CSV table of C-alpha atoms and ligand atoms in Angstrom, one decimal:
chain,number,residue,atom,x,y,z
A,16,UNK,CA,16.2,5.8,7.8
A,17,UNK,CA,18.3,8.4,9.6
A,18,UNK,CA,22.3,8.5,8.6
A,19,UNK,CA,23.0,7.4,12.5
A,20,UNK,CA,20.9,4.2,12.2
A,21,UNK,CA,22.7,3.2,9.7
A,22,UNK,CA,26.2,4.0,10.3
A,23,UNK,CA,28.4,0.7,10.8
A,24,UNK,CA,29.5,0.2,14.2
A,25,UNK,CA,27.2,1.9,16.2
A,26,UNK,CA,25.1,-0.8,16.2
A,27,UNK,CA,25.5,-4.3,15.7
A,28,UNK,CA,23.4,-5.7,12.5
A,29,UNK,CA,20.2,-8.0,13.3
A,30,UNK,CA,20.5,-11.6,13.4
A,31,UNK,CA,18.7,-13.2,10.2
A,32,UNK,CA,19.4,-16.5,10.9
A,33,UNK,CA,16.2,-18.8,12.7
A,34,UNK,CA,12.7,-20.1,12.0
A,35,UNK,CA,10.2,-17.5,11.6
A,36,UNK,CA,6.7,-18.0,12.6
A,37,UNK,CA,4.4,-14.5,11.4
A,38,UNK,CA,1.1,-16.3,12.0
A,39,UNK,CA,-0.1,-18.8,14.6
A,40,UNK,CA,-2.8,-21.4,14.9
A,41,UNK,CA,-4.9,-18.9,16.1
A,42,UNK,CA,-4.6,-15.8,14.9
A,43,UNK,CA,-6.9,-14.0,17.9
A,44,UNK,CA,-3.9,-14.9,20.4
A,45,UNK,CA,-0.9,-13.9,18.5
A,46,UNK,CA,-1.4,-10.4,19.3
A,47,UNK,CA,0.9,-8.2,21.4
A,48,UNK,CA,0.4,-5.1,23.7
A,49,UNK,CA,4.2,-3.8,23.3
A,50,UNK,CA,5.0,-0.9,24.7
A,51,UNK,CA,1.0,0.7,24.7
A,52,UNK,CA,0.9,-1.4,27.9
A,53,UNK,CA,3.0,0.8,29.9
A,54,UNK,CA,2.1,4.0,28.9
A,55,UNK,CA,-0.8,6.0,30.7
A,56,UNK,CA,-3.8,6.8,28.9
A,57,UNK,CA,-3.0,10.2,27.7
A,58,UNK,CA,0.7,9.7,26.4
A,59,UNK,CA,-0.9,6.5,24.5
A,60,UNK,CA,-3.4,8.3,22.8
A,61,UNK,CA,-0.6,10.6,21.3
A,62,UNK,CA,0.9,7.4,19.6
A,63,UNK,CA,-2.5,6.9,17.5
A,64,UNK,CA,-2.6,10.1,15.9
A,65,UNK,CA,0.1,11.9,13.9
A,66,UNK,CA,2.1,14.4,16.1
A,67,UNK,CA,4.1,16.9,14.2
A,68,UNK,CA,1.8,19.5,14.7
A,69,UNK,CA,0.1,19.3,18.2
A,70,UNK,CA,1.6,20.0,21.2
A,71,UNK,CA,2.0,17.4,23.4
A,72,UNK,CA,3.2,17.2,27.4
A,73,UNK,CA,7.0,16.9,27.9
A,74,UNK,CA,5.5,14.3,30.5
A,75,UNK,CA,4.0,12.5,27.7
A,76,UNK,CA,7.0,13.0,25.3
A,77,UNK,CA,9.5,11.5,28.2
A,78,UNK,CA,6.8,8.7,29.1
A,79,UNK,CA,7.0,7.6,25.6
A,80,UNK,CA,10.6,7.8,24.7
A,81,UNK,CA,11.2,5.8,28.2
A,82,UNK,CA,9.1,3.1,27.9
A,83,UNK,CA,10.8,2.6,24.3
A,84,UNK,CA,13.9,2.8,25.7
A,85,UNK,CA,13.1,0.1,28.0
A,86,UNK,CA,11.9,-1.9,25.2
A,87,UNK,CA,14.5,-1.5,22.6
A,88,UNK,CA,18.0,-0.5,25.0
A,89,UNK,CA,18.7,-4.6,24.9
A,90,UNK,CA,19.2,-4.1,21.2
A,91,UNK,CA,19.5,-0.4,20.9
A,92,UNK,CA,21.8,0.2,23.1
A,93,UNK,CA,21.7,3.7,21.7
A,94,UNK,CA,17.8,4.2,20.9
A,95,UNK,CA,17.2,7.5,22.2
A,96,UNK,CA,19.7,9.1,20.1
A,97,UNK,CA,18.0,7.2,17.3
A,98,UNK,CA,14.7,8.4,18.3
A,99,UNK,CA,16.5,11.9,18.2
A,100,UNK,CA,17.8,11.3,14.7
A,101,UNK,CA,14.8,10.6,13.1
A,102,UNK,CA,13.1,13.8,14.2
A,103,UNK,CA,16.1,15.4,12.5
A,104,UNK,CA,15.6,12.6,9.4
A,105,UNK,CA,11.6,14.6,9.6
A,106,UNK,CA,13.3,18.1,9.5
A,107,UNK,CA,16.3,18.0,7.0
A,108,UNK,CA,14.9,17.6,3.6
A,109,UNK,CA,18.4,17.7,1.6
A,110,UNK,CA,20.8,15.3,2.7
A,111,UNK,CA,24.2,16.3,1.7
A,112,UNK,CA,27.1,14.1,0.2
A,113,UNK,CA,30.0,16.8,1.5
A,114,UNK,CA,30.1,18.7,3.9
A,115,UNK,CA,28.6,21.9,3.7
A,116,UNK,CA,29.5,24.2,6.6
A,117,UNK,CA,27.7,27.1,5.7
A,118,UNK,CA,24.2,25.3,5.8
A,119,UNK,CA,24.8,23.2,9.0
A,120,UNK,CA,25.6,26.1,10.9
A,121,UNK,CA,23.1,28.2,9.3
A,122,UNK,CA,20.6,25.4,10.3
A,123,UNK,CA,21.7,24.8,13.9
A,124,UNK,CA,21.5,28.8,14.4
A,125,UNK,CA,17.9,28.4,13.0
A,126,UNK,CA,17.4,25.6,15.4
A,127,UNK,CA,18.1,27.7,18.5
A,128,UNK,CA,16.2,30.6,17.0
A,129,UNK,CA,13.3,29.4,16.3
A,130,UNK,CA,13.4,26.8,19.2
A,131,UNK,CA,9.3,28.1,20.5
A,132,UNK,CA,8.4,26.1,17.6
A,133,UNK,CA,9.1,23.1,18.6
A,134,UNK,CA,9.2,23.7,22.3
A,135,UNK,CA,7.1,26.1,24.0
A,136,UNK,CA,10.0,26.5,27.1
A,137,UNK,CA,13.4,27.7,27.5
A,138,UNK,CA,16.1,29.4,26.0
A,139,UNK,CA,18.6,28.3,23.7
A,140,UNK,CA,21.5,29.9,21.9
A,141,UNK,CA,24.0,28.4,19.0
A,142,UNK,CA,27.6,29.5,19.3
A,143,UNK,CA,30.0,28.7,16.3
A,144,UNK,CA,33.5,27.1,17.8
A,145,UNK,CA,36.6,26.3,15.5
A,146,UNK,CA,35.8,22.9,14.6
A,147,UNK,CA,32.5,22.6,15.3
A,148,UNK,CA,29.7,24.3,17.7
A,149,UNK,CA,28.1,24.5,21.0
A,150,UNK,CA,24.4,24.6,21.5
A,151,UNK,CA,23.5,26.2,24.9
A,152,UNK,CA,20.1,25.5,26.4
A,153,UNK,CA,18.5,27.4,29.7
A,154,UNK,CA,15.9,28.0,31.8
A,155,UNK,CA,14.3,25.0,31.0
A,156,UNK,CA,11.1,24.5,33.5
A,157,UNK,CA,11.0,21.1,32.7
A,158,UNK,CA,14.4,18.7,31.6
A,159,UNK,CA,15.4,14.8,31.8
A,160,UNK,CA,18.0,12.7,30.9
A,161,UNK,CA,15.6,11.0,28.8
A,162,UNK,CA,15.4,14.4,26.4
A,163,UNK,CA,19.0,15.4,26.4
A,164,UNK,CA,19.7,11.9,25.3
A,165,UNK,CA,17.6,12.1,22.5
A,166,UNK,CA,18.9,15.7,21.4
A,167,UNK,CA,22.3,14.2,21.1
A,168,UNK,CA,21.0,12.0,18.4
A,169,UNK,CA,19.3,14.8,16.6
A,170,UNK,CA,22.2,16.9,16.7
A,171,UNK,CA,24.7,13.7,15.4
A,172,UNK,CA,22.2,13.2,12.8
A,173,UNK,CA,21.7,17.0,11.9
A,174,UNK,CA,26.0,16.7,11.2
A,175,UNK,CA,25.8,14.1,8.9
A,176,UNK,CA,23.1,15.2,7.0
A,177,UNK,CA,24.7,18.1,6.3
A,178,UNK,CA,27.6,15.9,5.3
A,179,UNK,CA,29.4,16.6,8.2
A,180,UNK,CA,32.3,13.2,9.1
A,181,UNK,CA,33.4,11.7,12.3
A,182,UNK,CA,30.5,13.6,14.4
A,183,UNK,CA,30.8,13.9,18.4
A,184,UNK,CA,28.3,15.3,20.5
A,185,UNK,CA,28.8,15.4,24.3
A,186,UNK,CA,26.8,17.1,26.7
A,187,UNK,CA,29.4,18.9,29.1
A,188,UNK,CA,26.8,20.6,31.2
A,189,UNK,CA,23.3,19.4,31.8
A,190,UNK,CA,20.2,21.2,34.1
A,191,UNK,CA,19.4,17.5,35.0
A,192,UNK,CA,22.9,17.3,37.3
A,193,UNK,CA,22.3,21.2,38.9
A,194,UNK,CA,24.5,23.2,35.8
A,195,UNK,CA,22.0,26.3,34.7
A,196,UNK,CA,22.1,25.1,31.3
A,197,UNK,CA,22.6,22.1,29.1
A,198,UNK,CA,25.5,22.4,27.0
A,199,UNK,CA,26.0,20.4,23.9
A,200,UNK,CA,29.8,20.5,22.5
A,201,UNK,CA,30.0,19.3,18.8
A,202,UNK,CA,32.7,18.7,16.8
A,203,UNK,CA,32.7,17.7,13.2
A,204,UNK,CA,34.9,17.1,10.0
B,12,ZN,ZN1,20.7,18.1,29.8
């Protein structure tokens, strides 16, 4: 589970109280569709085989992340940065238990760097900043509020992985309002 999901506060803890019923009369009608319903053909066939090392559509990746954002925002208020934070849960192996500076800036330089490996577009550029960093991405062909939601979560959850406390990430500048790039201001203890 990534360190955002379960950080108190951010969101509120499930209800465990009620009847649960896991199996019906008839088991051949207690089956549902979810979110597979609303998805076209293609982006749905993505969700049935693993991912991590095709390429898929930024349609497709948007198409999925909205339709479980639609699902899930009721009681996720925050999903898409959790969606974010568990790509970053994928990436980080180590998770540390104090901060170590050195290797969180190392790795978000690393993530702008070698960003063509996990996106085939744009330009993106890490810039240290006194208490934290700024990551700077342009050019993008493609973009959507949908994506730079989800890469605030995967930058919180890069921070406090790396042991970093009290994360903020705002996007100051986005391509999706007109600004050339997306700017992403974080700050960290
Ligand atoms: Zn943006």
């Amino acid at each position: 589970m990534s360190l955002l999901m379960e950080r108190k506060g951010v969101i509120a803890p499930p209800r465990l109280d009620g009847k649960e019923v896991l199996v019906g009369p008839n088991p051949d009608v207690a089956k549902v569709k979810g979110v597979m319903a609303r998805l076209s053909p293609r982006t749905a066939s993505y969700t049935k085989v693993p991912l991590a090392s095709s390429w898929c559509e930024f349609e497709s990746l948007v198409e999925l992340d909205r339709a479980t954002y639609g699902v899930l925002k009721a009681k996720y208020p925050n999903v898409l940065a959790l969606i974010g934070a568990a790509s970053a849960e994928l990436g980080i192996g180590k998770v540390y238990k104090s901060l170590d500076n050195t290797e969180l800036v190392k790795f978000l330089e690393s993530q702008a760097l070698f960003h063509s490996q996990y996106q085939k577009f744009g330009r993106v550029r890490f810039e240290k900043t006194p208490s934290g960093g700024r990551m700077i991405c342009s050019d993008y062909p493609v973009y959507s509020p949908i994506y730079c939601g989800s890469a605030i979560g995967f930058y919180l959850e890069s921070i406090l992985r790396h042991g970093g406390n009290d994360p903020t990430v705002v996007e100051t500048k986005c391509q999706t309002l007109g600004d050339p790039s997306c700017v992403f201001e974080m700050h960290w203890k």
